[in-house]
Amino acid sequence: MEKKTVAVIGSGAVGSYYGARLAEAGHDVHFLMRRDYHAVSISGLNITSPDGDIRLSHPKIARSSNEIGPVDWVICALKATSLLEAKNLLAPCVTEHTRILVLMNGFGLEDRFAAWFEAAKIFGGLAFTCINRGRPGYVHHLGYGRVTIGHYLNDRNELANALSLWKETRVDVVTAPSLLKARWEKLCWNIPFSGLCVAAGGITTDKILADADLRNSARILMEEVVRAGNADLRSHGENVSIDGPTMIENMFKMTSTMGDYRPSTMIDFVEGRAMEIEAIFGEPLKRARTLKIDVPYLSLLTAILRSLNRERK
Amino acid sequence: MEKKTVAVIGSGAVGSYYGARLAEAGHDVHFLMRRDYHAVSISGLNITSPDGDIRLSHPKIARSSNEIGPVDWVICALKATSLLEAKNLLAPCVTEHTRILVLMNGFGLEDRFAAWFEAAKIFGGLAFTCINRGRPGYVHHLGYGRVTIGHYLNDRNELANALSLWKETRVDVVTAPSLLKARWEKLCWNIPFSGLCVAAGGITTDKILADADLRNSARILMEEVVRAGNADLRSHGENVSIDGPTMIENMFKMTSTMGDYRPSTMIDFVEGRAMEIEAIFGEPLKRARTLKIDVPYLSLLTAILRSLNRERK
């Protein structure tokens, strides 16, 4: 394995977990830390996981990206609500050969990174996982964990390059031939389930499946997302499309295996934190409207979620 | 003025207020009381109101309708969530000549009363008012107060009969030539404003007007209600219809004069009580679906509100 230097920008639960897996596999991983810097400098970074616990006694941690400097790979795992800080946080780590994996929730994020840096450098990562932060320095990986990676220009060689970084880690990584399609497919789950879990008062995904009204609302939201996604793919000249009925059936089937799952947006909601509403709902809605796709459920849901998110930080 | 015997069934804020106005005007008013019986038996019934305070030192109060017996008029001001108790609560007060005013929120209520008693006896009352309960025995009327009364069979003589009851009270009472139209018109306000004030997290009506997304959602909800209402009026062979654009403009104009108004459903929501979701949302939605009117916003809103209402009493 070729050892790479990696900067994890945004060492929340997701950044810490996947960064620790890269370090475990032998890469030279630097974590940009805020809240947990002091605790980790004393007690290390501690991950509990069904795929094997990790304890990094002395991980390389930094309080600023300048301390890290140029790397081979940047893993950007900021919360989408901090998107505007991303450019300055990443810049010191990015040189000509650096690659950037945007391991964040939401839609249209890679467009920003491609504008700030260079399109060919940019990858999107879609983590399907359940990870929570514990006390400072502790992260709990509860289940799942697969990461789907797409390249901003859908370049196959670049995808192979990305795969090689993860090759000897314990992370199940797959590549997506179309990043845009992968993002829309993720929204097919995130919009109905994260959205309704919040709007219906902070409930778990099993409650949506068990309630005929909410289940039907979830289905209609998925249908809207599929229509918008396919229109978007067409508008980008991509020669792929989402098979709505199959996708929807799979999403319901998968969700039924998840039990009383708490989407991260719902956890943010019940714990009083800012939710990633614009990235997950607002941007796809804007795109659907631009494409003149009628998405009434998404429109109302987004209006409600924006209101619930007001004045949160 | 002809003095009438009146039974107020459901002496919450609305029943107590309008019953007190009838007593003030000289009618023989009996209040069926639960929560406040003891307090009122000691301290009387006390109303604060911009239209003049009322203090009834020794109002006629009863713990059961049997104690009241037959009356000229029943004012049923139960919460719609107690609808199933209404038949038994009213029965002892109703004889051949009794008239029943259903002074409740919601849609389709009069159909039930007409089935239980006799269609010709049934009136619907739509109170446009802001009244809260205070401590036991105290009711605070904060503003507005007009009552629109329609007759279940739209009988003009019956409407004149109803008007005469209120003639010498301080209540502004108007009659509606079509009760069904009046109910749908009320829903044009209640569905968007009560619904969004709850779903958006327990906010006041001014917040909906001030937020472009929510304001637009309110408008679309009104458009759906107008379409469903007009289809319902046609299906009943009623030769009237709601003028959508004018209605919507008036609703927004009126709401803009209301300031930081808290709809009763929103007050129920933030205070943890059961909300009148089926009466205000579920029944109109069912009607719209029967009539094959597409109401996506109302469908999603109702699903969310039902979930928020679950397990409340």
GROMACS .gro file of N, CA and C in nm, chain B residues 152-254:
model
  309
  465TYR      N    1  -7.839   2.398   0.911
  465TYR     CA    2  -7.798   2.275   0.841
  465TYR      C    3  -7.872   2.256   0.710
  466LEU      N    4  -7.998   2.301   0.706
  466LEU     CA    5  -8.075   2.290   0.581
  466LEU      C    6  -8.087   2.425   0.511
  467ASN      N    7  -8.008   2.520   0.557
  467ASN     CA    8  -8.009   2.656   0.501
  467ASN      C    9  -8.150   2.716   0.500
  468ASP      N   10  -8.224   2.693   0.607
  468ASP     CA   11  -8.362   2.742   0.616
  468ASP      C   12  -8.362   2.886   0.669
  469ARG      N   13  -8.418   2.976   0.589
  469ARG     CA   14  -8.413   3.119   0.625
  469ARG      C   15  -8.491   3.152   0.752
  470ASN      N   16  -8.605   3.086   0.770
  470ASN     CA   17  -8.683   3.114   0.891
  470ASN      C   18  -8.607   3.069   1.015
  471GLU      N   19  -8.542   2.957   1.003
  471GLU     CA   20  -8.463   2.908   1.115
  471GLU      C   21  -8.349   3.005   1.146
  472LEU      N   22  -8.289   3.060   1.042
  472LEU     CA   23  -8.180   3.156   1.063
  472LEU      C   24  -8.231   3.280   1.137
  473ALA      N   25  -8.351   3.324   1.103
  473ALA     CA   26  -8.409   3.439   1.172
  473ALA      C   27  -8.433   3.405   1.319
  474ASN      N   28  -8.479   3.284   1.342
  474ASN     CA   29  -8.499   3.232   1.476
  474ASN      C   30  -8.368   3.237   1.557
  475ALA      N   31  -8.259   3.192   1.494
  475ALA     CA   32  -8.129   3.193   1.561
  475ALA      C   33  -8.085   3.335   1.592
  476LEU      N   34  -8.102   3.423   1.495
  476LEU     CA   35  -8.062   3.563   1.515
  476LEU      C   36  -8.132   3.625   1.635
  477SER      N   37  -8.260   3.590   1.651
  477SER     CA   38  -8.338   3.654   1.758
  477SER      C   39  -8.281   3.617   1.896
  478LEU      N   40  -8.224   3.498   1.908
  478LEU     CA   41  -8.164   3.459   2.037
  478LEU      C   42  -8.053   3.557   2.076
  479TRP      N   43  -7.977   3.602   1.979
  479TRP     CA   44  -7.857   3.682   2.005
  479TRP      C   45  -7.882   3.833   1.996
  480LYS      N   46  -8.008   3.867   1.960
  480LYS     CA   47  -8.039   4.005   1.923
  480LYS      C   48  -7.992   4.106   2.027
  481GLU      N   49  -8.021   4.082   2.152
  481GLU     CA   50  -7.987   4.184   2.253
  481GLU      C   51  -7.858   4.152   2.328
  482THR      N   52  -7.777   4.065   2.272
  482THR     CA   53  -7.646   4.039   2.334
  482THR      C   54  -7.544   4.136   2.275
  483ARG      N   55  -7.425   4.136   2.336
  483ARG     CA   56  -7.317   4.218   2.282
  483ARG      C   57  -7.236   4.144   2.176
  484VAL      N   58  -7.289   4.030   2.131
  484VAL     CA   59  -7.214   3.952   2.032
  484VAL      C   60  -7.258   3.993   1.892
  485ASP      N   61  -7.160   4.013   1.807
  485ASP     CA   62  -7.186   4.042   1.666
  485ASP      C   63  -7.217   3.910   1.596
  486VAL      N   64  -7.344   3.888   1.564
  486VAL     CA   65  -7.384   3.762   1.499
  486VAL      C   66  -7.432   3.792   1.358
  487VAL      N   67  -7.382   3.716   1.263
  487VAL     CA   68  -7.430   3.728   1.126
  487VAL      C   69  -7.475   3.589   1.081
  488THR      N   70  -7.560   3.584   0.982
  488THR     CA   71  -7.604   3.454   0.933
  488THR      C   72  -7.540   3.426   0.798
  489ALA      N   73  -7.521   3.297   0.771
  489ALA     CA   74  -7.463   3.252   0.644
  489ALA      C   75  -7.571   3.180   0.566
  490PRO      N   76  -7.597   3.224   0.443
  490PRO     CA   77  -7.701   3.157   0.364
  490PRO      C   78  -7.667   3.009   0.338
  491SER      N   79  -7.536   2.979   0.330
  491SER     CA   80  -7.495   2.839   0.310
  491SER      C   81  -7.399   2.802   0.423
  492LEU      N   82  -7.442   2.710   0.509
  492LEU     CA   83  -7.354   2.667   0.617
  492LEU      C   84  -7.230   2.597   0.562
  493LEU      N   85  -7.251   2.516   0.459
  493LEU     CA   86  -7.139   2.441   0.402
  493LEU      C   87  -7.033   2.537   0.349
  494LYS      N   88  -7.078   2.640   0.281
  494LYS     CA   89  -6.982   2.738   0.228
  494LYS      C   90  -6.910   2.808   0.343
  495ALA      N   91  -6.985   2.843   0.448
  495ALA     CA   92  -6.922   2.911   0.561
  495ALA      C   93  -6.816   2.822   0.626
  496ARG      N   94  -6.846   2.692   0.639
  496ARG     CA   95  -6.746   2.601   0.698
  496ARG      C   96  -6.620   2.593   0.613
  497TRP      N   97  -6.638   2.583   0.482
  497TRP     CA   98  -6.520   2.578   0.394
  497TRP      C   99  -6.441   2.709   0.400
  498GLU      N  100  -6.515   2.820   0.407
  498GLU     CA  101  -6.445   2.948   0.414
  498GLU      C  102  -6.362   2.957   0.542
  499LYS      N  103  -6.417   2.907   0.651
  499LYS     CA  104  -6.341   2.908   0.777
  499LYS      C  105  -6.216   2.822   0.763
  500LEU      N  106  -6.231   2.708   0.693
  500LEU     CA  107  -6.114   2.620   0.672
  500LEU      C  108  -6.006   2.689   0.591
  501CYS      N  109  -6.047   2.780   0.503
  501CYS     CA  110  -5.949   2.856   0.424
  501CYS      C  111  -5.853   2.932   0.514
  502TRP      N  112  -5.899   2.967   0.633
  502TRP     CA  113  -5.807   3.029   0.728
  502TRP      C  114  -5.743   2.924   0.819
  503ASN      N  115  -5.830   2.839   0.873
  503ASN     CA  116  -5.783   2.745   0.976
  503ASN      C  117  -5.676   2.648   0.925
  504ILE      N  118  -5.697   2.594   0.808
  504ILE     CA  119  -5.603   2.494   0.758
  504ILE      C  120  -5.464   2.553   0.738
  505PRO      N  121  -5.448   2.661   0.663
  505PRO     CA  122  -5.312   2.713   0.650
  505PRO      C  123  -5.256   2.769   0.780
  506PHE      N  124  -5.332   2.849   0.849
  506PHE     CA  125  -5.271   2.921   0.962
  506PHE      C  126  -5.260   2.833   1.086
  507SER      N  127  -5.368   2.765   1.124
  507SER     CA  128  -5.354   2.675   1.239
  507SER      C  129  -5.254   2.565   1.207
  508GLY      N  130  -5.263   2.512   1.085
  508GLY     CA  131  -5.176   2.400   1.047
  508GLY      C  132  -5.029   2.437   1.047
  509LEU      N  133  -4.996   2.546   0.980
  509LEU     CA  134  -4.855   2.584   0.969
  509LEU      C  135  -4.802   2.638   1.102
  510CYS      N  136  -4.884   2.705   1.180
  510CYS     CA  137  -4.838   2.753   1.311
  510CYS      C  138  -4.793   2.635   1.398
  511VAL      N  139  -4.861   2.521   1.382
  511VAL     CA  140  -4.820   2.401   1.458
  511VAL      C  141  -4.699   2.335   1.391
  512ALA      N  142  -4.713   2.302   1.263
  512ALA     CA  143  -4.609   2.223   1.196
  512ALA      C  144  -4.475   2.296   1.194
  513ALA      N  145  -4.479   2.428   1.189
  513ALA     CA  146  -4.354   2.504   1.184
  513ALA      C  147  -4.298   2.525   1.324
  514GLY      N  148  -4.351   2.456   1.421
  514GLY     CA  149  -4.284   2.452   1.551
  514GLY      C  150  -4.354   2.528   1.663
  515GLY      N  151  -4.479   2.570   1.639
  515GLY     CA  152  -4.548   2.644   1.745
  515GLY      C  153  -4.522   2.793   1.733
  516ILE      N  154  -4.548   2.847   1.613
  516ILE     CA  155  -4.521   2.989   1.588
  516ILE      C  156  -4.654   3.065   1.577
  517THR      N  157  -4.644   3.197   1.582
  517THR     CA  158  -4.763   3.282   1.570
  517THR      C  159  -4.787   3.316   1.423
  518THR      N  160  -4.909   3.365   1.395
  518THR     CA  161  -4.948   3.386   1.255
  518THR      C  162  -4.861   3.490   1.183
  519ASP      N  163  -4.811   3.588   1.257
  519ASP     CA  164  -4.728   3.690   1.192
  519ASP      C  165  -4.600   3.630   1.133
  520LYS      N  166  -4.552   3.522   1.196
  520LYS     CA  167  -4.431   3.457   1.145
  520LYS      C  168  -4.456   3.392   1.009
  521ILE      N  169  -4.578   3.346   0.988
  521ILE     CA  170  -4.612   3.286   0.859
  521ILE      C  171  -4.617   3.394   0.751
  522LEU      N  172  -4.676   3.507   0.786
  522LEU     CA  173  -4.683   3.615   0.688
  522LEU      C  174  -4.544   3.668   0.653
  523ALA      N  175  -4.453   3.664   0.751
  523ALA     CA  176  -4.321   3.726   0.731
  523ALA      C  177  -4.223   3.635   0.659
  524ASP      N  178  -4.256   3.507   0.645
  524ASP     CA  179  -4.165   3.410   0.584
  524ASP      C  180  -4.216   3.375   0.445
  525ALA      N  181  -4.137   3.408   0.343
  525ALA     CA  182  -4.185   3.391   0.205
  525ALA      C  183  -4.228   3.247   0.178
  526ASP      N  184  -4.150   3.150   0.226
  526ASP     CA  185  -4.183   3.008   0.206
  526ASP      C  186  -4.316   2.970   0.271
  527LEU      N  187  -4.331   3.009   0.398
  527LEU     CA  188  -4.453   2.971   0.470
  527LEU      C  189  -4.574   3.045   0.416
  528ARG      N  190  -4.554   3.169   0.381
  528ARG     CA  191  -4.663   3.247   0.325
  528ARG      C  192  -4.712   3.186   0.194
  529ASN      N  193  -4.617   3.143   0.113
  529ASN     CA  194  -4.653   3.078  -0.012
  529ASN      C  195  -4.720   2.943   0.013
  530SER      N  196  -4.671   2.871   0.113
  530SER     CA  197  -4.735   2.744   0.149
  530SER      C  198  -4.879   2.769   0.195
  531ALA      N  199  -4.899   2.876   0.272
  531ALA     CA  200  -5.035   2.909   0.318
  531ALA      C  201  -5.126   2.937   0.199
  532ARG      N  202  -5.073   3.009   0.102
  532ARG     CA  203  -5.153   3.042  -0.017
  532ARG      C  204  -5.191   2.915  -0.093
  533ILE      N  205  -5.096   2.825  -0.109
  533ILE     CA  206  -5.125   2.702  -0.183
  533ILE      C  207  -5.226   2.617  -0.106
  534LEU      N  208  -5.213   2.612   0.026
  534LEU     CA  209  -5.312   2.540   0.106
  534LEU      C  210  -5.451   2.599   0.087
  535MET      N  211  -5.460   2.732   0.086
  535MET     CA  212  -5.590   2.796   0.064
  535MET      C  213  -5.646   2.760  -0.072
  536GLU      N  214  -5.559   2.761  -0.173
  536GLU     CA  215  -5.606   2.726  -0.308
  536GLU      C  216  -5.661   2.583  -0.310
  537GLU      N  217  -5.593   2.494  -0.239
  537GLU     CA  218  -5.643   2.356  -0.233
  537GLU      C  219  -5.779   2.351  -0.163
  538VAL      N  220  -5.791   2.425  -0.052
  538VAL     CA  221  -5.916   2.424   0.024
  538VAL      C  222  -6.029   2.482  -0.061
  539VAL      N  223  -6.000   2.588  -0.135
  539VAL     CA  224  -6.103   2.648  -0.222
  539VAL      C  225  -6.148   2.548  -0.328
  540ARG      N  226  -6.052   2.480  -0.388
  540ARG     CA  227  -6.089   2.380  -0.491
  540ARG      C  228  -6.175   2.269  -0.432
  541ALA      N  229  -6.132   2.218  -0.317
  541ALA     CA  230  -6.209   2.110  -0.254
  541ALA      C  231  -6.346   2.161  -0.211
  542GLY      N  232  -6.349   2.281  -0.154
  542GLY     CA  233  -6.476   2.338  -0.107
  542GLY      C  234  -6.574   2.358  -0.221
  543ASN      N  235  -6.526   2.412  -0.331
  543ASN     CA  236  -6.617   2.436  -0.444
  543ASN      C  237  -6.667   2.304  -0.504
  544ALA      N  238  -6.580   2.204  -0.508
  544ALA     CA  239  -6.625   2.073  -0.556
  544ALA      C  240  -6.730   2.016  -0.461
  545ASP      N  241  -6.710   2.036  -0.331
  545ASP     CA  242  -6.805   1.984  -0.232
  545ASP      C  243  -6.939   2.057  -0.245
  546LEU      N  244  -6.934   2.188  -0.262
  546LEU     CA  245  -7.058   2.265  -0.278
  546LEU      C  246  -7.135   2.218  -0.402
  547ARG      N  247  -7.062   2.197  -0.511
  547ARG     CA  248  -7.126   2.146  -0.634
  547ARG      C  249  -7.188   2.009  -0.608
  548SER      N  250  -7.113   1.924  -0.539
  548SER     CA  251  -7.162   1.787  -0.518
  548SER      C  252  -7.288   1.787  -0.430
  549HIS      N  253  -7.304   1.891  -0.349
  549HIS     CA  254  -7.425   1.902  -0.268
  549HIS      C  255  -7.536   1.980  -0.340
  550GLY      N  256  -7.510   2.015  -0.464
  550GLY     CA  257  -7.610   2.089  -0.541
  550GLY      C  258  -7.632   2.230  -0.490
  551GLU      N  259  -7.534   2.282  -0.416
  551GLU     CA  260  -7.552   2.420  -0.366
  551GLU      C  261  -7.509   2.517  -0.475
  552ASN      N  262  -7.591   2.617  -0.491
  552ASN     CA  263  -7.573   2.709  -0.602
  552ASN      C  264  -7.484   2.828  -0.563
  553VAL      N  265  -7.380   2.799  -0.486
  553VAL     CA  266  -7.287   2.904  -0.444
  553VAL      C  267  -7.146   2.849  -0.459
  554SER      N  268  -7.050   2.941  -0.464
  554SER     CA  269  -6.911   2.895  -0.466
  554SER      C  270  -6.823   3.000  -0.400
  555ILE      N  271  -6.705   2.957  -0.363
  555ILE     CA  272  -6.608   3.047  -0.301
  555ILE      C  273  -6.527   3.112  -0.411
  556ASP      N  274  -6.516   3.242  -0.405
  556ASP     CA  275  -6.432   3.315  -0.502
  556ASP      C  276  -6.289   3.311  -0.448
  557GLY      N  277  -6.211   3.218  -0.502
  557GLY     CA  278  -6.078   3.192  -0.448
  557GLY      C  279  -5.989   3.314  -0.431
  558PRO      N  280  -5.957   3.386  -0.540
  558PRO     CA  281  -5.864   3.498  -0.529
  558PRO      C  282  -5.908   3.602  -0.425
  559THR      N  283  -6.038   3.636  -0.426
  559THR     CA  284  -6.086   3.736  -0.331
  559THR      C  285  -6.073   3.683  -0.187
  560MET      N  286  -6.116   3.559  -0.168
  560MET     CA  287  -6.108   3.496  -0.036
  560MET      C  288  -5.964   3.496   0.015
  561ILE      N  289  -5.872   3.455  -0.072
  561ILE     CA  290  -5.733   3.442  -0.029
  561ILE      C  291  -5.677   3.581   0.005
  562GLU      N  292  -5.709   3.677  -0.077
  562GLU     CA  293  -5.662   3.813  -0.048
  562GLU      C  294  -5.717   3.862   0.086
  563ASN      N  295  -5.846   3.836   0.108
  563ASN     CA  296  -5.907   3.880   0.235
  563ASN      C  297  -5.845   3.809   0.355
  564MET      N  298  -5.818   3.682   0.341
  564MET     CA  299  -5.760   3.606   0.453
  564MET      C  300  -5.623   3.662   0.490
  565PHE      N  301  -5.543   3.691   0.388
  565PHE     CA  302  -5.411   3.748   0.417
  565PHE      C  303  -5.425   3.886   0.479
  566LYS      N  304  -5.518   3.965   0.425
  566LYS     CA  305  -5.536   4.101   0.475
  566LYS      C  306  -5.580   4.096   0.622
  567MET      N  307  -5.679   4.011   0.649
  567MET     CA  308  -5.729   3.999   0.785
  567MET      C  309  -5.618   3.952   0.880
   0.00000   0.00000   0.00000
